[in-house]
Amino acid sequence: MTGTHGASASDRGAGARLLMIEAAERLFAERGINGVSLREIGAQAGQRNTAAARYHFGSKEALVDAVFRHRMEPVNARRLAMLDELDATGRGYDARGLVEAFLYPLADTLGEVGKPSWYLRFCVHAAFLEGTAIRDLAREEWTRGIHTVRERLRGLLADVPPQLGDDRWLLMSSYLTHALADREMALHHPGRHTPTARELFLAGLTDTAVALYLAPVSARTAAALDPSA
């Protein structure tokens, strides 16, 4: 049914959801997941009903998932396209290509001076919240790209003990996400320092991430893996 102003109830509901998703992204980015209530998110999104966020999303975890999905659907589409291109050129398991497939689509969410973004800083806070899709990358279609990147990269560490392989993924993905979040902050607050040119920044970031992921296992690390040796 269409209201007096021409917008259907479903359109108004979708608009309210989007406003709350955007408000949640910004507030979670600025103050952390535990520093913001669902009630406050609804208020910041201009909802008169103080229970609007709970009505639309049900829980904070579901709202976090909604923010992820809102941003990750286009990120996932580009990531899958990059993986297809790697496969077509015989580089489907190339470490640098896979790191780029993680990094570059995510970097597309960066804002610019005068047009701030909050998604990368949101990711830093939300990545370890239990019960969300980002904690189970095989769960949703919109995480298929990052799940594929992770599984292919894990395959490159066949000679590395599984415990170290898991650590390498967490270290590398966290390193890239935090580096992008720092750049997002710098673009949001210009004047503190001049960010490196975008392409140089991303290329250098890829260099260091590949080196981190493929670093050889030292004798000291091997000894720590087997204290009885």
PDB file of C-alpha atoms in Angstrom:
ATOM      1  CA  MET A   1       0.000   0.000   0.000  1.00  0.00           C
ATOM      2  CA  THR A   2       1.224   3.464  -0.899  1.00  0.00           C
ATOM      3  CA  GLY A   3       1.131   6.234   1.707  1.00  0.00           C
ATOM      4  CA  THR A   4       0.058   9.809   1.256  1.00  0.00           C
ATOM      5  CA  HIS A   5       3.526  10.838   0.146  1.00  0.00           C
ATOM      6  CA  GLY A   6       3.791   8.137  -2.510  1.00  0.00           C
ATOM      7  CA  ALA A   7       6.187   5.817  -0.684  1.00  0.00           C
ATOM      8  CA  SER A   8       5.063   2.286   0.155  1.00  0.00           C
ATOM      9  CA  ALA A   9       5.480   0.855   3.641  1.00  0.00           C
ATOM     10  CA  SER A  10       8.129  -1.526   2.295  1.00  0.00           C
ATOM     11  CA  ASP A  11      10.049   1.382   0.727  1.00  0.00           C
ATOM     12  CA  ARG A  12       9.906   3.311   3.975  1.00  0.00           C
ATOM     13  CA  GLY A  13      11.048   0.245   5.885  1.00  0.00           C
ATOM     14  CA  ALA A  14      13.980  -0.291   3.488  1.00  0.00           C
ATOM     15  CA  GLY A  15      14.917   3.369   3.809  1.00  0.00           C
ATOM     16  CA  ALA A  16      14.832   3.184   7.597  1.00  0.00           C
ATOM     17  CA  ARG A  17      16.980   0.036   7.553  1.00  0.00           C
ATOM     18  CA  LEU A  18      19.585   1.724   5.347  1.00  0.00           C
ATOM     19  CA  LEU A  19      19.718   4.788   7.591  1.00  0.00           C
ATOM     20  CA  MET A  20      20.274   2.559  10.627  1.00  0.00           C
ATOM     21  CA  ILE A  21      22.928   0.491   8.823  1.00  0.00           C
ATOM     22  CA  GLU A  22      24.834   3.661   7.941  1.00  0.00           C
ATOM     23  CA  ALA A  23      24.446   5.083  11.452  1.00  0.00           C
ATOM     24  CA  ALA A  24      25.622   1.792  12.978  1.00  0.00           C
ATOM     25  CA  GLU A  25      28.675   1.662  10.724  1.00  0.00           C
ATOM     26  CA  ARG A  26      29.738   5.154  11.764  1.00  0.00           C
ATOM     27  CA  LEU A  27      29.028   4.766  15.467  1.00  0.00           C
ATOM     28  CA  PHE A  28      30.639   1.319  15.721  1.00  0.00           C
ATOM     29  CA  ALA A  29      33.679   2.664  13.838  1.00  0.00           C
ATOM     30  CA  GLU A  30      34.013   5.608  16.203  1.00  0.00           C
ATOM     31  CA  ARG A  31      33.256   3.946  19.543  1.00  0.00           C
ATOM     32  CA  GLY A  32      33.433   0.171  19.148  1.00  0.00           C
ATOM     33  CA  ILE A  33      30.733  -2.477  19.133  1.00  0.00           C
ATOM     34  CA  ASN A  34      30.157  -2.410  22.884  1.00  0.00           C
ATOM     35  CA  GLY A  35      30.176   1.370  23.082  1.00  0.00           C
ATOM     36  CA  VAL A  36      26.907   1.856  21.212  1.00  0.00           C
ATOM     37  CA  SER A  37      23.371   0.634  21.958  1.00  0.00           C
ATOM     38  CA  LEU A  38      20.701  -0.341  19.450  1.00  0.00           C
ATOM     39  CA  ARG A  39      18.514   2.399  20.911  1.00  0.00           C
ATOM     40  CA  GLU A  40      21.180   5.032  20.172  1.00  0.00           C
ATOM     41  CA  ILE A  41      21.622   3.775  16.609  1.00  0.00           C
ATOM     42  CA  GLY A  42      17.908   4.173  15.978  1.00  0.00           C
ATOM     43  CA  ALA A  43      17.972   7.688  17.395  1.00  0.00           C
ATOM     44  CA  GLN A  44      21.002   8.686  15.315  1.00  0.00           C
ATOM     45  CA  ALA A  45      19.209   7.386  12.223  1.00  0.00           C
ATOM     46  CA  GLY A  46      16.269   9.689  12.972  1.00  0.00           C
ATOM     47  CA  GLN A  47      13.860   6.971  14.103  1.00  0.00           C
ATOM     48  CA  ARG A  48      11.186   8.167  16.520  1.00  0.00           C
ATOM     49  CA  ASN A  49      10.582   4.655  17.797  1.00  0.00           C
ATOM     50  CA  THR A  50      13.416   3.946  20.241  1.00  0.00           C
ATOM     51  CA  ALA A  51      13.063   0.220  19.540  1.00  0.00           C
ATOM     52  CA  ALA A  52      13.367   0.615  15.754  1.00  0.00           C
ATOM     53  CA  ALA A  53      16.815  -0.996  15.436  1.00  0.00           C
ATOM     54  CA  ARG A  54      15.751  -4.021  17.471  1.00  0.00           C
ATOM     55  CA  TYR A  55      12.536  -4.283  15.462  1.00  0.00           C
ATOM     56  CA  HIS A  56      14.356  -4.268  12.104  1.00  0.00           C
ATOM     57  CA  PHE A  57      17.438  -6.315  13.016  1.00  0.00           C
ATOM     58  CA  GLY A  58      16.626  -8.220  16.207  1.00  0.00           C
ATOM     59  CA  SER A  59      20.122  -8.120  17.705  1.00  0.00           C
ATOM     60  CA  LYS A  60      23.400  -6.260  17.563  1.00  0.00           C
ATOM     61  CA  GLU A  61      25.020  -9.249  15.807  1.00  0.00           C
ATOM     62  CA  ALA A  62      22.390  -9.154  13.079  1.00  0.00           C
ATOM     63  CA  LEU A  63      22.900  -5.415  12.635  1.00  0.00           C
ATOM     64  CA  VAL A  64      26.668  -5.931  12.345  1.00  0.00           C
ATOM     65  CA  ASP A  65      25.994  -8.574   9.683  1.00  0.00           C
ATOM     66  CA  ALA A  66      23.745  -6.109   7.868  1.00  0.00           C
ATOM     67  CA  VAL A  67      26.566  -3.539   7.766  1.00  0.00           C
ATOM     68  CA  PHE A  68      28.978  -6.168   6.491  1.00  0.00           C
ATOM     69  CA  ARG A  69      26.546  -7.324   3.806  1.00  0.00           C
ATOM     70  CA  HIS A  70      25.789  -3.756   2.699  1.00  0.00           C
ATOM     71  CA  ARG A  71      29.482  -3.101   2.038  1.00  0.00           C
ATOM     72  CA  MET A  72      30.696  -6.580   1.150  1.00  0.00           C
ATOM     73  CA  GLU A  73      28.301  -7.430  -1.655  1.00  0.00           C
ATOM     74  CA  PRO A  74      30.116  -5.118  -4.133  1.00  0.00           C
ATOM     75  CA  VAL A  75      33.488  -6.013  -2.566  1.00  0.00           C
ATOM     76  CA  ASN A  76      32.689  -9.693  -3.012  1.00  0.00           C
ATOM     77  CA  ALA A  77      31.642  -9.195  -6.648  1.00  0.00           C
ATOM     78  CA  ARG A  78      34.935  -7.510  -7.513  1.00  0.00           C
ATOM     79  CA  ARG A  79      36.913 -10.093  -5.544  1.00  0.00           C
ATOM     80  CA  LEU A  80      35.274 -12.959  -7.418  1.00  0.00           C
ATOM     81  CA  ALA A  81      35.971 -11.202 -10.720  1.00  0.00           C
ATOM     82  CA  MET A  82      39.638 -10.852  -9.764  1.00  0.00           C
ATOM     83  CA  LEU A  83      39.789 -14.538  -8.844  1.00  0.00           C
ATOM     84  CA  ASP A  84      38.260 -15.439 -12.214  1.00  0.00           C
ATOM     85  CA  GLU A  85      40.891 -13.312 -13.933  1.00  0.00           C
ATOM     86  CA  LEU A  86      43.672 -15.009 -11.954  1.00  0.00           C
ATOM     87  CA  ASP A  87      42.300 -18.410 -12.963  1.00  0.00           C
ATOM     88  CA  ALA A  88      42.073 -17.365 -16.607  1.00  0.00           C
ATOM     89  CA  THR A  89      45.737 -16.336 -16.627  1.00  0.00           C
ATOM     90  CA  GLY A  90      46.996 -19.403 -14.746  1.00  0.00           C
ATOM     91  CA  ARG A  91      47.659 -17.466 -11.530  1.00  0.00           C
ATOM     92  CA  GLY A  92      44.835 -18.851  -9.430  1.00  0.00           C
ATOM     93  CA  TYR A  93      47.242 -19.846  -6.658  1.00  0.00           C
ATOM     94  CA  ASP A  94      49.720 -16.999  -7.023  1.00  0.00           C
ATOM     95  CA  ALA A  95      50.379 -15.468  -3.605  1.00  0.00           C
ATOM     96  CA  ARG A  96      50.605 -11.871  -4.796  1.00  0.00           C
ATOM     97  CA  GLY A  97      47.514 -12.211  -6.934  1.00  0.00           C
ATOM     98  CA  LEU A  98      45.542 -13.633  -4.010  1.00  0.00           C
ATOM     99  CA  VAL A  99      46.702 -10.906  -1.633  1.00  0.00           C
ATOM    100  CA  GLU A 100      45.674  -8.304  -4.215  1.00  0.00           C
ATOM    101  CA  ALA A 101      42.272 -10.003  -4.493  1.00  0.00           C
ATOM    102  CA  PHE A 102      41.899  -9.524  -0.743  1.00  0.00           C
ATOM    103  CA  LEU A 103      43.240  -5.980  -0.628  1.00  0.00           C
ATOM    104  CA  TYR A 104      42.129  -4.041  -3.677  1.00  0.00           C
ATOM    105  CA  PRO A 105      38.362  -4.652  -3.485  1.00  0.00           C
ATOM    106  CA  LEU A 106      38.474  -3.746   0.202  1.00  0.00           C
ATOM    107  CA  ALA A 107      40.414  -0.584  -0.618  1.00  0.00           C
ATOM    108  CA  ASP A 108      37.542   0.477  -2.885  1.00  0.00           C
ATOM    109  CA  THR A 109      35.564   1.271   0.277  1.00  0.00           C
ATOM    110  CA  LEU A 110      38.045   3.974   1.296  1.00  0.00           C
ATOM    111  CA  GLY A 111      36.687   7.484   1.196  1.00  0.00           C
ATOM    112  CA  GLU A 112      38.633  10.539   0.202  1.00  0.00           C
ATOM    113  CA  VAL A 113      39.373  13.934   1.673  1.00  0.00           C
ATOM    114  CA  GLY A 114      36.039  15.663   2.173  1.00  0.00           C
ATOM    115  CA  LYS A 115      34.088  12.423   1.659  1.00  0.00           C
ATOM    116  CA  PRO A 116      34.850  10.308   4.731  1.00  0.00           C
ATOM    117  CA  SER A 117      34.169   6.610   5.066  1.00  0.00           C
ATOM    118  CA  TRP A 118      33.925   4.479   8.189  1.00  0.00           C
ATOM    119  CA  TYR A 119      33.786   0.904   6.934  1.00  0.00           C
ATOM    120  CA  LEU A 120      37.436  -0.062   7.495  1.00  0.00           C
ATOM    121  CA  ARG A 121      37.381   1.235  11.058  1.00  0.00           C
ATOM    122  CA  PHE A 122      34.093  -0.603  11.563  1.00  0.00           C
ATOM    123  CA  CYS A 123      35.815  -3.812  10.360  1.00  0.00           C
ATOM    124  CA  VAL A 124      38.588  -3.439  12.921  1.00  0.00           C
ATOM    125  CA  HIS A 125      36.004  -3.400  15.721  1.00  0.00           C
ATOM    126  CA  ALA A 126      33.556  -5.941  14.293  1.00  0.00           C
ATOM    127  CA  ALA A 127      35.837  -8.639  12.867  1.00  0.00           C
ATOM    128  CA  PHE A 128      35.918 -10.714  16.043  1.00  0.00           C
ATOM    129  CA  LEU A 129      32.284 -10.435  17.122  1.00  0.00           C
ATOM    130  CA  GLU A 130      30.955 -13.956  17.611  1.00  0.00           C
ATOM    131  CA  GLY A 131      27.795 -14.981  15.802  1.00  0.00           C
ATOM    132  CA  THR A 132      28.416 -12.918  12.662  1.00  0.00           C
ATOM    133  CA  ALA A 133      29.007 -14.113   9.112  1.00  0.00           C
ATOM    134  CA  ILE A 134      32.544 -12.755   9.062  1.00  0.00           C
ATOM    135  CA  ARG A 135      33.401 -15.386  11.698  1.00  0.00           C
ATOM    136  CA  ASP A 136      32.183 -18.155   9.364  1.00  0.00           C
ATOM    137  CA  LEU A 137      33.285 -17.215   5.864  1.00  0.00           C
ATOM    138  CA  ALA A 138      31.625 -20.233   4.247  1.00  0.00           C
ATOM    139  CA  ARG A 139      28.178 -19.189   5.484  1.00  0.00           C
ATOM    140  CA  GLU A 140      27.071 -16.498   3.048  1.00  0.00           C
ATOM    141  CA  GLU A 141      27.359 -15.864  -0.679  1.00  0.00           C
ATOM    142  CA  TRP A 142      28.715 -12.383  -0.012  1.00  0.00           C
ATOM    143  CA  THR A 143      31.713 -13.831   1.861  1.00  0.00           C
ATOM    144  CA  ARG A 144      32.518 -16.418  -0.846  1.00  0.00           C
ATOM    145  CA  GLY A 145      35.290 -14.319  -2.334  1.00  0.00           C
ATOM    146  CA  ILE A 146      37.219 -13.860   0.903  1.00  0.00           C
ATOM    147  CA  HIS A 147      36.601 -17.504   1.818  1.00  0.00           C
ATOM    148  CA  THR A 148      38.113 -18.603  -1.511  1.00  0.00           C
ATOM    149  CA  VAL A 149      41.113 -16.313  -1.049  1.00  0.00           C
ATOM    150  CA  ARG A 150      41.719 -17.701   2.440  1.00  0.00           C
ATOM    151  CA  GLU A 151      41.472 -21.335   1.359  1.00  0.00           C
ATOM    152  CA  ARG A 152      43.785 -20.846  -1.617  1.00  0.00           C
ATOM    153  CA  LEU A 153      46.341 -19.008   0.491  1.00  0.00           C
ATOM    154  CA  ARG A 154      46.212 -21.767   3.083  1.00  0.00           C
ATOM    155  CA  GLY A 155      47.055 -24.212   0.318  1.00  0.00           C
ATOM    156  CA  LEU A 156      50.312 -22.339  -0.309  1.00  0.00           C
ATOM    157  CA  LEU A 157      51.475 -23.187   3.230  1.00  0.00           C
ATOM    158  CA  ALA A 158      51.265 -26.966   2.870  1.00  0.00           C
ATOM    159  CA  ASP A 159      54.694 -27.375   4.478  1.00  0.00           C
ATOM    160  CA  VAL A 160      53.899 -25.044   7.380  1.00  0.00           C
ATOM    161  CA  PRO A 161      52.320 -26.523  10.528  1.00  0.00           C
ATOM    162  CA  PRO A 162      48.541 -25.826  10.602  1.00  0.00           C
ATOM    163  CA  GLN A 163      48.791 -23.715  13.754  1.00  0.00           C
ATOM    164  CA  LEU A 164      51.221 -21.368  12.036  1.00  0.00           C
ATOM    165  CA  GLY A 165      49.138 -21.338   8.879  1.00  0.00           C
ATOM    166  CA  ASP A 166      46.086 -20.158  10.810  1.00  0.00           C
ATOM    167  CA  ASP A 167      48.178 -17.501  12.536  1.00  0.00           C
ATOM    168  CA  ARG A 168      49.592 -16.311   9.215  1.00  0.00           C
ATOM    169  CA  TRP A 169      46.108 -15.735   7.806  1.00  0.00           C
ATOM    170  CA  LEU A 170      44.968 -13.835  10.900  1.00  0.00           C
ATOM    171  CA  LEU A 171      48.132 -11.744  10.987  1.00  0.00           C
ATOM    172  CA  MET A 172      48.032 -10.898   7.288  1.00  0.00           C
ATOM    173  CA  SER A 173      44.313 -10.122   7.079  1.00  0.00           C
ATOM    174  CA  SER A 174      44.504  -8.043  10.257  1.00  0.00           C
ATOM    175  CA  TYR A 175      47.594  -6.214   9.009  1.00  0.00           C
ATOM    176  CA  LEU A 176      45.897  -5.245   5.743  1.00  0.00           C
ATOM    177  CA  THR A 177      42.619  -4.242   7.376  1.00  0.00           C
ATOM    178  CA  HIS A 178      44.320  -2.130  10.048  1.00  0.00           C
ATOM    179  CA  ALA A 179      46.541  -0.453   7.451  1.00  0.00           C
ATOM    180  CA  LEU A 180      43.485   0.488   5.400  1.00  0.00           C
ATOM    181  CA  ALA A 181      41.668   1.651   8.539  1.00  0.00           C
ATOM    182  CA  ASP A 182      44.620   3.902   9.399  1.00  0.00           C
ATOM    183  CA  ARG A 183      44.507   5.368   5.892  1.00  0.00           C
ATOM    184  CA  GLU A 184      40.755   5.862   6.190  1.00  0.00           C
ATOM    185  CA  MET A 185      41.361   7.809   9.398  1.00  0.00           C
ATOM    186  CA  ALA A 186      44.070   9.899   7.747  1.00  0.00           C
ATOM    187  CA  LEU A 187      41.754  10.766   4.853  1.00  0.00           C
ATOM    188  CA  HIS A 188      38.997  11.606   7.323  1.00  0.00           C
ATOM    189  CA  HIS A 189      41.269  13.959   9.262  1.00  0.00           C
ATOM    190  CA  PRO A 190      43.589  15.578   6.683  1.00  0.00           C
ATOM    191  CA  GLY A 191      46.452  17.709   7.843  1.00  0.00           C
ATOM    192  CA  ARG A 192      48.016  15.342  10.352  1.00  0.00           C
ATOM    193  CA  HIS A 193      50.215  13.941   7.605  1.00  0.00           C
ATOM    194  CA  THR A 194      50.064  13.538   3.842  1.00  0.00           C
ATOM    195  CA  PRO A 195      49.074   9.957   2.920  1.00  0.00           C
ATOM    196  CA  THR A 196      51.229   8.138   0.399  1.00  0.00           C
ATOM    197  CA  ALA A 197      49.763   8.180  -3.114  1.00  0.00           C
ATOM    198  CA  ARG A 198      47.083   5.490  -3.371  1.00  0.00           C
ATOM    199  CA  GLU A 199      48.696   3.174  -5.939  1.00  0.00           C
ATOM    200  CA  LEU A 200      52.100   3.330  -4.273  1.00  0.00           C
ATOM    201  CA  PHE A 201      50.506   2.687  -0.899  1.00  0.00           C
ATOM    202  CA  LEU A 202      48.567  -0.363  -2.115  1.00  0.00           C
ATOM    203  CA  ALA A 203      51.514  -1.814  -4.031  1.00  0.00           C
ATOM    204  CA  GLY A 204      53.825  -1.454  -1.029  1.00  0.00           C
ATOM    205  CA  LEU A 205      51.178  -2.861   1.267  1.00  0.00           C
ATOM    206  CA  THR A 206      50.894  -5.905  -0.996  1.00  0.00           C
ATOM    207  CA  ASP A 207      54.686  -6.371  -0.924  1.00  0.00           C
ATOM    208  CA  THR A 208      54.815  -6.472   2.847  1.00  0.00           C
ATOM    209  CA  ALA A 209      51.700  -8.635   3.219  1.00  0.00           C
ATOM    210  CA  VAL A 210      53.090 -11.285   0.849  1.00  0.00           C
ATOM    211  CA  ALA A 211      56.388 -11.238   2.728  1.00  0.00           C
ATOM    212  CA  LEU A 212      54.559 -11.623   6.045  1.00  0.00           C
ATOM    213  CA  TYR A 213      52.466 -14.514   4.787  1.00  0.00           C
ATOM    214  CA  LEU A 214      55.285 -16.438   3.106  1.00  0.00           C
ATOM    215  CA  ALA A 215      58.008 -15.782   5.687  1.00  0.00           C
ATOM    216  CA  PRO A 216      60.158 -18.901   6.244  1.00  0.00           C
ATOM    217  CA  VAL A 217      59.791 -20.791   9.503  1.00  0.00           C
ATOM    218  CA  SER A 218      62.885 -20.026  11.560  1.00  0.00           C
ATOM    219  CA  ALA A 219      64.735 -22.503  13.731  1.00  0.00           C
ATOM    220  CA  ARG A 220      63.485 -20.679  16.808  1.00  0.00           C
ATOM    221  CA  THR A 221      59.862 -20.957  15.675  1.00  0.00           C
ATOM    222  CA  ALA A 222      60.330 -24.642  14.856  1.00  0.00           C
ATOM    223  CA  ALA A 223      61.765 -25.223  18.331  1.00  0.00           C
ATOM    224  CA  ALA A 224      58.815 -23.438  19.935  1.00  0.00           C
ATOM    225  CA  LEU A 225      56.461 -25.720  18.008  1.00  0.00           C
ATOM    226  CA  ASP A 226      58.160 -28.773  19.490  1.00  0.00           C
ATOM    227  CA  PRO A 227      59.557 -27.921  22.935  1.00  0.00           C
ATOM    228  CA  SER A 228      60.544 -31.561  23.508  1.00  0.00           C
ATOM    229  CA  ALA A 229      62.944 -31.608  20.568  1.00  0.00           C
TER     230      ALA A 229
END
